[in-house]
XYZ file of C-alpha atoms in Angstrom:
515
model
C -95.331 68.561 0.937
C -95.676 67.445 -2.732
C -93.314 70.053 -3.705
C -90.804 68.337 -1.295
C -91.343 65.372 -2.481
C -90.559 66.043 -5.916
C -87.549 67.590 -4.904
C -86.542 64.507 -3.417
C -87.513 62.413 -6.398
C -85.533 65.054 -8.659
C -82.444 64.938 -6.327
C -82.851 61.010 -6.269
C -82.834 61.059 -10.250
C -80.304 63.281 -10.456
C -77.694 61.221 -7.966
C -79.105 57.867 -10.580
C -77.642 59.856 -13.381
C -74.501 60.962 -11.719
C -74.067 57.110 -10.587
C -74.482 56.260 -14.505
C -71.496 58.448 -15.227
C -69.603 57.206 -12.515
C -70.438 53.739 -13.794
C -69.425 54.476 -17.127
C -65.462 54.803 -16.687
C -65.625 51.097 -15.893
C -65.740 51.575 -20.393
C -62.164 52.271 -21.004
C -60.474 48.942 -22.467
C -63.639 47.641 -23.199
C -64.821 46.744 -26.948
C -67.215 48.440 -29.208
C -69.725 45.417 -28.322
C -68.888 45.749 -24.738
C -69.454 49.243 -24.534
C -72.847 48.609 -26.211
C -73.881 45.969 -23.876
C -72.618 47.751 -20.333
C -74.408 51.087 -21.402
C -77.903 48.870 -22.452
C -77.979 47.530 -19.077
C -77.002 50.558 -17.247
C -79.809 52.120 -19.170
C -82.087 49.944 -18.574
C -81.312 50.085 -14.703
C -82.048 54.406 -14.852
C -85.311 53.418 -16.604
C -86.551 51.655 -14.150
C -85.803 53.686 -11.352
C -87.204 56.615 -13.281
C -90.604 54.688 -13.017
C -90.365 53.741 -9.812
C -90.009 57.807 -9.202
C -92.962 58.641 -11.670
C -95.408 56.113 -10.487
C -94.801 57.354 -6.539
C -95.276 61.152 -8.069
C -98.706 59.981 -9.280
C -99.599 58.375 -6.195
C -98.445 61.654 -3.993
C -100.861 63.597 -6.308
C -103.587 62.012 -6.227
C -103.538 61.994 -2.583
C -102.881 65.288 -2.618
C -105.290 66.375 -5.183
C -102.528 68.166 -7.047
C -103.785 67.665 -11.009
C -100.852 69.781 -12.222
C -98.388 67.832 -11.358
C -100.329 64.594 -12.019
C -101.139 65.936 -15.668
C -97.169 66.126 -16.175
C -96.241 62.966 -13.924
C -98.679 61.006 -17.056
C -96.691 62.847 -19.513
C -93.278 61.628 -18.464
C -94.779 57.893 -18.028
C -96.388 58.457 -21.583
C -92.882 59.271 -22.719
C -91.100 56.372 -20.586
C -93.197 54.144 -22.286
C -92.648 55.317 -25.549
C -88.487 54.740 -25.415
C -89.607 51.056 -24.139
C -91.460 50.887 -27.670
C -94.796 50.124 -25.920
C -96.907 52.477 -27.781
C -100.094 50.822 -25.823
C -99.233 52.331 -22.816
C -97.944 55.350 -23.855
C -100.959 56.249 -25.541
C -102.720 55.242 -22.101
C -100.683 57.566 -19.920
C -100.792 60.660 -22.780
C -104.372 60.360 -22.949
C -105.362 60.737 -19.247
C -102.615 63.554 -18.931
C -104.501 65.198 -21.950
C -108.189 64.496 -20.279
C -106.848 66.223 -16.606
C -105.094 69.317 -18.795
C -108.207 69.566 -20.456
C -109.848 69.588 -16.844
C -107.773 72.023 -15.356
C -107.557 74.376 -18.355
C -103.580 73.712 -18.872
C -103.310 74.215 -22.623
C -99.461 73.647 -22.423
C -99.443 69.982 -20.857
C -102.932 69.524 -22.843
C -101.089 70.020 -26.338
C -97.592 68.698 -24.957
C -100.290 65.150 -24.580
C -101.669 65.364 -28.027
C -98.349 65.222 -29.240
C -97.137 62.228 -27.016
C -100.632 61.059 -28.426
C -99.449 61.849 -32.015
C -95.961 59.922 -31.285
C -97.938 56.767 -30.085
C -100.045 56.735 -32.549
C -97.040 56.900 -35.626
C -95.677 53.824 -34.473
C -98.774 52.110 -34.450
C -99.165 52.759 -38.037
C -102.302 55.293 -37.253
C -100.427 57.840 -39.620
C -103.221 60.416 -40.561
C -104.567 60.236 -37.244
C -101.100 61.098 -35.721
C -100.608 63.859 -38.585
C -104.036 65.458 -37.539
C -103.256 65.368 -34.232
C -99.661 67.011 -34.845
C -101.405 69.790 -37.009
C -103.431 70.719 -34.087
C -100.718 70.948 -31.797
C -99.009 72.853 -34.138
C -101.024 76.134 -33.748
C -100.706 76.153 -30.443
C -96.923 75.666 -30.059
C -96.469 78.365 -32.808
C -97.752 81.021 -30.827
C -95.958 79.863 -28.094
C -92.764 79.014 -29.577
C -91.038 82.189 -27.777
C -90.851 79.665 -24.312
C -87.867 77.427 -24.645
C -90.056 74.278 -24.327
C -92.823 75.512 -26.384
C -90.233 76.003 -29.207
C -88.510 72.876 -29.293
C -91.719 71.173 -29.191
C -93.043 73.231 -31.961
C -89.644 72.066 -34.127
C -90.597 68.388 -32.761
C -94.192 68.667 -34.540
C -92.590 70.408 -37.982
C -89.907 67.698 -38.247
C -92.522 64.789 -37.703
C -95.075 66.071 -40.091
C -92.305 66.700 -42.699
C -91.434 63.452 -42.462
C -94.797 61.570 -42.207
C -96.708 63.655 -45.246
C -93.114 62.749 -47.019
C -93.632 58.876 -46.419
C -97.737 59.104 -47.265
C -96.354 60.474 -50.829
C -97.713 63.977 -49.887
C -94.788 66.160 -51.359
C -96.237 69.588 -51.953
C -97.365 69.110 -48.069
C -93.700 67.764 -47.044
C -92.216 70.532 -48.838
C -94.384 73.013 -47.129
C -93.521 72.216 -43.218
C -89.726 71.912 -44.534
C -89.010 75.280 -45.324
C -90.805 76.555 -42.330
C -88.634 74.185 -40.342
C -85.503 75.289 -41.877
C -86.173 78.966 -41.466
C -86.567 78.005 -37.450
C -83.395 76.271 -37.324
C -81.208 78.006 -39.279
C -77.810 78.224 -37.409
C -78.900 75.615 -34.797
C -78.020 72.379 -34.171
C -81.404 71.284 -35.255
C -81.279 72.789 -38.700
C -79.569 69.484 -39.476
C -82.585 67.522 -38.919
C -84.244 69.572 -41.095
C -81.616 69.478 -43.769
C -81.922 65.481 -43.068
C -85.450 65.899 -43.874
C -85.004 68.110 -46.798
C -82.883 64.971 -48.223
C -85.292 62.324 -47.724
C -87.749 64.566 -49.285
C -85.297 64.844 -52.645
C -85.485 60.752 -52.194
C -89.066 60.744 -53.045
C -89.307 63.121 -55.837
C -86.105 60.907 -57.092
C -83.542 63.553 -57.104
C -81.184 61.349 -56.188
C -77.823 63.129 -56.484
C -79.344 65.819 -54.475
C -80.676 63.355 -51.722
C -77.494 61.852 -51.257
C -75.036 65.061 -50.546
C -77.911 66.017 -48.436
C -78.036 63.412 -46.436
C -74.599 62.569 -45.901
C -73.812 65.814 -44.826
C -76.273 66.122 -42.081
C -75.067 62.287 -41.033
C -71.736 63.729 -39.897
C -73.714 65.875 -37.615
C -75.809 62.731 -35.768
C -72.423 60.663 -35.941
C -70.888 63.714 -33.768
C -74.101 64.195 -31.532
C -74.375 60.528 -31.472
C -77.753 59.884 -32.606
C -77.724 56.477 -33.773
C -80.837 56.316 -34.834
C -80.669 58.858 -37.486
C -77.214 58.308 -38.365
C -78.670 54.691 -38.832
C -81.453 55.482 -40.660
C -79.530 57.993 -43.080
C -77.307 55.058 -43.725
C -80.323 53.080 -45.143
C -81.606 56.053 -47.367
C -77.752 56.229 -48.900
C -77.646 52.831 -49.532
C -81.211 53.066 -50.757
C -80.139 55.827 -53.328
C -76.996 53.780 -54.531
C -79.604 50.576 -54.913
C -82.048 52.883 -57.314
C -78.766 54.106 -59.046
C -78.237 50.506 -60.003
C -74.806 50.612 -58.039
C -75.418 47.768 -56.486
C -71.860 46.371 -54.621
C -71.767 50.400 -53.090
C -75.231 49.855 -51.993
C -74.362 46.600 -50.012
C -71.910 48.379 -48.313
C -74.561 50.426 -46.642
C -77.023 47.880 -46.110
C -74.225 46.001 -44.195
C -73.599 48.561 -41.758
C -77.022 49.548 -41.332
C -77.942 46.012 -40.031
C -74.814 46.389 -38.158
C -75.901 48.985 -36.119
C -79.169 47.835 -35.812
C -78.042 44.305 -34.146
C -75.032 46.357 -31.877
C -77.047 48.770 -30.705
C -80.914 47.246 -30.919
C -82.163 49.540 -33.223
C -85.814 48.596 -34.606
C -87.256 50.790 -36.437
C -89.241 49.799 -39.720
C -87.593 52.414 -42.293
C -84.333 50.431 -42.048
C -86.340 46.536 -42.194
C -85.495 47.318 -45.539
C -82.327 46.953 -45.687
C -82.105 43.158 -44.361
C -84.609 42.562 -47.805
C -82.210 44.687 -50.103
C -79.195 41.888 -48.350
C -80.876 39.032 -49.666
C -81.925 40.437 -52.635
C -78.187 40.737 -53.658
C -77.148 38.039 -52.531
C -79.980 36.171 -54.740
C -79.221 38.175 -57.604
C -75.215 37.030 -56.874
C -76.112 33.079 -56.202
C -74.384 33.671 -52.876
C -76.619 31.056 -51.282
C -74.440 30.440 -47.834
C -74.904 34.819 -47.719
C -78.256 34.840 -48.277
C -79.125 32.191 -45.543
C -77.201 34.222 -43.168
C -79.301 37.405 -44.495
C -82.186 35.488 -44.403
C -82.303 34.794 -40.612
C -80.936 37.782 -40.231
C -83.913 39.387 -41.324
C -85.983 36.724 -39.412
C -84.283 37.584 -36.093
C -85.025 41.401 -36.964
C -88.581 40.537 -37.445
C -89.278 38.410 -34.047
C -87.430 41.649 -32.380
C -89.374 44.399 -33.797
C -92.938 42.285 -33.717
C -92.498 41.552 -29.756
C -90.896 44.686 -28.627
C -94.100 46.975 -30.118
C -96.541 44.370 -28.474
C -97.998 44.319 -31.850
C -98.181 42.368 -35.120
C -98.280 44.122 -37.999
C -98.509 41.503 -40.977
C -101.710 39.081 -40.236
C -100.020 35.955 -41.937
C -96.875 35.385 -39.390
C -96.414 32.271 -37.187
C -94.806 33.109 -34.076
C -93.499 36.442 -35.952
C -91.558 34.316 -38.517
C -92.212 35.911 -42.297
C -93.390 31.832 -43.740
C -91.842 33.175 -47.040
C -88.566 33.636 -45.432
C -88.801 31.022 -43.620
C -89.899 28.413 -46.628
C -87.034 29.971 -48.387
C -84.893 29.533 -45.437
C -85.402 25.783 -45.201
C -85.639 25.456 -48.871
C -81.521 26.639 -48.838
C -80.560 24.552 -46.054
C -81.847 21.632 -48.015
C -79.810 22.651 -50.555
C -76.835 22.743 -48.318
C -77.061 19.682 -47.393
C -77.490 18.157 -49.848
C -74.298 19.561 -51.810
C -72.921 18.617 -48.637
C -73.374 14.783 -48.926
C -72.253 15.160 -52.923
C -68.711 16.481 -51.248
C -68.701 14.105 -48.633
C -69.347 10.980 -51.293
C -67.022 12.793 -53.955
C -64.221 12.711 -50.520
C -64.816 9.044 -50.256
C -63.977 8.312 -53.881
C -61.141 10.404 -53.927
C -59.813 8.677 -50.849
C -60.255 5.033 -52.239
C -58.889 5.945 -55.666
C -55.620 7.192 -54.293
C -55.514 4.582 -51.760
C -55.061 1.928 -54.578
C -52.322 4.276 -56.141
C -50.931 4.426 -52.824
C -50.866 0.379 -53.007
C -49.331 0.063 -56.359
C -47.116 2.257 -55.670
C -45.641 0.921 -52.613
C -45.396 -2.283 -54.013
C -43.362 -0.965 -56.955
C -41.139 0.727 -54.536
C -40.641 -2.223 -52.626
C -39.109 -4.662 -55.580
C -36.756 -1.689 -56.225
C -35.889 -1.791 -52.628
C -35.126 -5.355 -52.649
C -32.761 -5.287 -55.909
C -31.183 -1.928 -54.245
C -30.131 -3.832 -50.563
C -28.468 -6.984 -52.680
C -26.293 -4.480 -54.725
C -25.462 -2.346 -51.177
C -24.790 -5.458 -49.766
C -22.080 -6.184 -51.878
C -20.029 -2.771 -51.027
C -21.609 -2.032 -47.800
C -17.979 -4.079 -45.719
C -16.148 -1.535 -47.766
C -18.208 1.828 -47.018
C -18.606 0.989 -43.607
C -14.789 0.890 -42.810
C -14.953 4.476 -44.864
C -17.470 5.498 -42.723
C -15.643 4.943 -39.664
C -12.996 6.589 -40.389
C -15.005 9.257 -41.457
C -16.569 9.278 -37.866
C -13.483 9.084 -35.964
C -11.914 12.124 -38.252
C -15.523 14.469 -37.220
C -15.018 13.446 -33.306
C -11.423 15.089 -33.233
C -12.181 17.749 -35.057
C -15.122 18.411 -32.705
C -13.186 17.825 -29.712
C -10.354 21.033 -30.936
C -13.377 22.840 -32.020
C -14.802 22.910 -28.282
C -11.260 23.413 -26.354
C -11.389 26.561 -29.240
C -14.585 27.526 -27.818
C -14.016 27.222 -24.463
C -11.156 29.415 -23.968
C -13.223 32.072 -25.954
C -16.126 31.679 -23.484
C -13.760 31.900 -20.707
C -12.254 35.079 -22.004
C -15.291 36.478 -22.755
C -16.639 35.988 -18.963
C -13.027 37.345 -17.391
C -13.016 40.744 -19.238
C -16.395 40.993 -18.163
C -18.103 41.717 -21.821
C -20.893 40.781 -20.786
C -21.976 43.335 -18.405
C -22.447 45.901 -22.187
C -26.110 45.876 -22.710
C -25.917 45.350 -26.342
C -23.948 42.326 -26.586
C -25.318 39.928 -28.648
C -24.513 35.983 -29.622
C -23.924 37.327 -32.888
C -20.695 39.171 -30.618
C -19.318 35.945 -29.923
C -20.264 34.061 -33.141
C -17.886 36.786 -35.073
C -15.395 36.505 -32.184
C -15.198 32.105 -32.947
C -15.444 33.027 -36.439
C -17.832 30.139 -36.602
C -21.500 29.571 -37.431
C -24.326 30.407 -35.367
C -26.304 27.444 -34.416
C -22.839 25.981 -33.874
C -21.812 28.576 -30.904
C -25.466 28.343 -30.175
C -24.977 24.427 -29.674
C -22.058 24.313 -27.669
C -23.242 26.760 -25.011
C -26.296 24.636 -24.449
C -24.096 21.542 -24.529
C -21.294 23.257 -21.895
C -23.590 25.474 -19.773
C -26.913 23.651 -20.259
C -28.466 26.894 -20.940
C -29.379 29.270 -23.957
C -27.218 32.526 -24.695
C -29.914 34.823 -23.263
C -29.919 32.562 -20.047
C -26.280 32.116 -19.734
C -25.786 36.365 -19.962
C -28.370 36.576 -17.514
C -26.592 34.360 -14.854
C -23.583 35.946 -15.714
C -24.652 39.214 -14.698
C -26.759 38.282 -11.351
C -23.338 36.383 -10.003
C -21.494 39.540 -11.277
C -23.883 41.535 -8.987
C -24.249 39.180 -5.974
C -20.540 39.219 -5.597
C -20.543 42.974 -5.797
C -23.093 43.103 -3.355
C -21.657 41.434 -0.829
C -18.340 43.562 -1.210
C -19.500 46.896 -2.202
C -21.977 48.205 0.735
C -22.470 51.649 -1.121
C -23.746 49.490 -3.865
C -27.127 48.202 -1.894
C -28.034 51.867 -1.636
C -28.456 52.028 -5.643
C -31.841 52.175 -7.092
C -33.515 48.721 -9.017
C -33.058 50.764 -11.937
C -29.436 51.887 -11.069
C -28.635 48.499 -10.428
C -30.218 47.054 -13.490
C -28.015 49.910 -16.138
C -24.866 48.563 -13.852
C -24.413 44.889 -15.197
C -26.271 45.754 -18.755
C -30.130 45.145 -18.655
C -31.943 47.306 -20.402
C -35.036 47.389 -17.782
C -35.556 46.600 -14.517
C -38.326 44.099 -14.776
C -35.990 42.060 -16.785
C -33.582 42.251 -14.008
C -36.027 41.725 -11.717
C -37.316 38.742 -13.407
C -33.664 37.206 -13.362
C -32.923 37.714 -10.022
C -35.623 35.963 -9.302
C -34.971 33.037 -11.558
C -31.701 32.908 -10.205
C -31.896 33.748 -6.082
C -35.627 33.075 -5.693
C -35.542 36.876 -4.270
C -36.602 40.009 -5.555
C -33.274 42.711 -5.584
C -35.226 44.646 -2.961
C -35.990 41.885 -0.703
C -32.137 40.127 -1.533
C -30.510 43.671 -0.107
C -32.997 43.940 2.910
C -31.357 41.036 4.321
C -27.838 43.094 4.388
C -29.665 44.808 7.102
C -30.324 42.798 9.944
């Protein structure tokens, strides 16, 4: 029966993660933020059921006395809990899976828990615990490492003890579980993660040159496999390197991204805490006071994240997971904004009065000269104005021959029908007149209250209304046909003008030839 029921809880699991994939097309269109945000809640939704599954597995067991499976079913919670970052209760599960292996004699789920032991305890900073507790696991999964599992467990345990002994200053010991994990993984995807280690190892003995090509070469690799994490993480060692190289602008450039990643796709993770101080630090160094508020609660945010989501505190002097230096230095900057803000503000007001006055003076300088000015105009204005009317009355017949011109061109132009070629243009009809353009342009408003584009367009529906009604063959023509026919170049223009112009859609308009 318990068999059965795992079944169903694997087949149940397995339809969750088909439904995720499913789920997922709803992507395409969406933004890099959007993306981030539809697959964190559709993550979050498979988590849960997942432990929904494990904690009826447990119950099934127990009831049915079955301490393999329950051994395992604590695993999987212990490891559940650890991707929710709360090491408490992953430590919880892995420990009673690793006291009923121990029970039963299972040395593979008994070691597989020290591990998820060892795991727990590295994020809650019990380092040389977790590395004995990976060393003794180690022995085991090495003489096992011919089973699939056993092996990629066993490259698990090399790649966390290279790393840890590398960032407790242990080199020699770092060095050591390197090589064997590169000789494991040589021509597998994994020997990347060991080259990644081999780099952060070069950090620390400061071989920097070598630390860099190594790292950014097995980057590519986590960028393709799309490990964030690491790809994340080797972006804060490279912009670590550049920052120790005094390069300091490259360096930036890193740090940037790095907390760019970390805020799109809620990474927390201590190594790369860093990088929000190295922001400020810059920006310090620079005077860029507006940047370094913005890196400031940056770094601020990143702390109240990281503090709640491991449940723990890890710095005894924060208030409400605020760092009180930051946050002193925070409010000390914001004082400082404001207060150059009220210096601009008062400097505004002065500069405003000042040229009001001018403004004054001015005007009434301008308006004696206007005075003296009217008494002279006054004195030839009888003259200019009969000028001026003559002037007028000259303009209003040349207009007048000017539109009879144009008229007879317009008319010509709609008889032969030239405007049924697809390409024809107002610049057409502007070299026809031999006039200027916003001249043509204004009499067709004036004479057909429309613009040219409009008035081509009603040209050509009429043409084809009046063809429709005489030409039955041509209501068996396509939208498209009919579209070429009178010169638009696609049909949802002509669609969009026969609408305009009939209130119908062509394919509704010819339906009615029908009845």
């Amino acid at each position: 029966m318990l068999n059965f029921y795992i079944s169903v809880n694997r087949s149940l699991n397995f339809f969750l993660v088909l439904l995720f994939i499913f789920s997922s097309m709803n992507l395409f269109g969406k933004s890099q933020n959007e993306k981030a945000e539809f697959l964190r809640q559709k993550n979050n939704d498979l988590v849960e059921e997942n432990l929904r599954i494990l904690d009826s597995t447990i119950t099934t067991a127990y009831r049915l006395n079955n301490k393999t499976v329950l051994s395992e079913a604590y695993i999987d919670k212990g490891n559940y809990f650890l991707t929710q970052r709360n090491y408490s209760n992953a430590l919880k599960n892995f420990t009673i899976s690793s006291n009923i292996s121990k029970e039963i004699k299972n040395d593979f789920t008994y070691y597989s828990a020290l591990v998820g032991i060892a795991k727990a305890k590295e994020n809650l900073t019990e380092i040389n615990a977790s590395i004995k507790l990976y060393e003794e696991s180690l022995t085991y999964f090495e003489k096992s490492k011919s089973q699939p599992k056993a092996f990629s467990l066993y490259l698990t345990i090399l790649g966390q003890l290279t790393y840890l002994y590398g960032k407790t200053n242990n080199i020699t010991k770092s060095e050591y579980y390197n090589k064997i994990e590169l000789a494991e993984t040589k021509d597998t995807v994994n020997y990347q993660y060991a080259l990644k280690n081999k780099g952060i190892i070069d950090f620390y003995k400061k071989d920097y040159r070598s630390a860099f090509y190594t790292i950014k070469k097995a980057q590519q690799t986590f960028w393709k496999l799309n490990d964030i994490k690491w790809y994340t993480i080797s972006e804060q060692f490279l912009g670590e390197i550049l920052y120790q190289e005094k390069k300091n602008k490259e360096a930036k450039e890193y740090f940037d991204n790095v907390i760019e990643f970390s805020k799109q796709y809620n990474i927390l993770d201590e190594e790369i805490r860093l990088s929000y101080e190295r922001v400020i630090e810059y920006n310090e160094m620079y005077g860029n006071n507006q940047d370094k508020l913005v890196a400031v609660n940056n770094l601020l945010s990143f702390d109240s994240l990281f503090y709640i989501s491991d449940n723990i505190i890890l710095k005894p002097n924060i208030d409400k997971y605020e760092n009180a230096f930051l946050k002193t230095e925070r409010n000390q900057l914001k004082e400082k904004n404001r207060t150059y803000k009220m210096l601009a503000f008062f400097s505004l007001v002065c500069v405003v009065v000042i040229s009001c006055v001018v403004i004054f003076k001015t005007n009434q300088k301008l308006k004696r000269k206007q005075s003296s000015l009217l008494e002279s105009i006054d004195n030839i204005s009888s003259s200019n104005s009969r000028e001026a009317a003559f002037n007028k009355l000259k303009r209003s017949n040349d207009n007048i021959i000017l539109d009879q011109d144009f008229e007879e061109s317009l008319l010509l132009f709609e008889k032969q029908e030239l405007f049924l070629n697809p390409k024809v243009s107002l610049n057409d009809l502007v070299i026809e007149l031999n006039a200027n353009r916003s001249v043509v342009s204004n009499y067709i408003n004036r004479s057909r209250s429309k613009n040219f584009n409009q008035y081509i367009n009603q040209l050509r529906i009429n043409h084809i209304l009046k063809r429709l009604e005489s030409e039955p063959n041509l209501r068996k023509y396509t939208i498209d046909a009919l579209a070429e026919e009178i010169g638009f170049n696609s049909r949802k223009t002509f669609s969009d003008a026969f609408l305009e112009h009939t209130g119908f859609r062509p394919s509704n308009y010819i339906k009615k030839f029908d009845f």
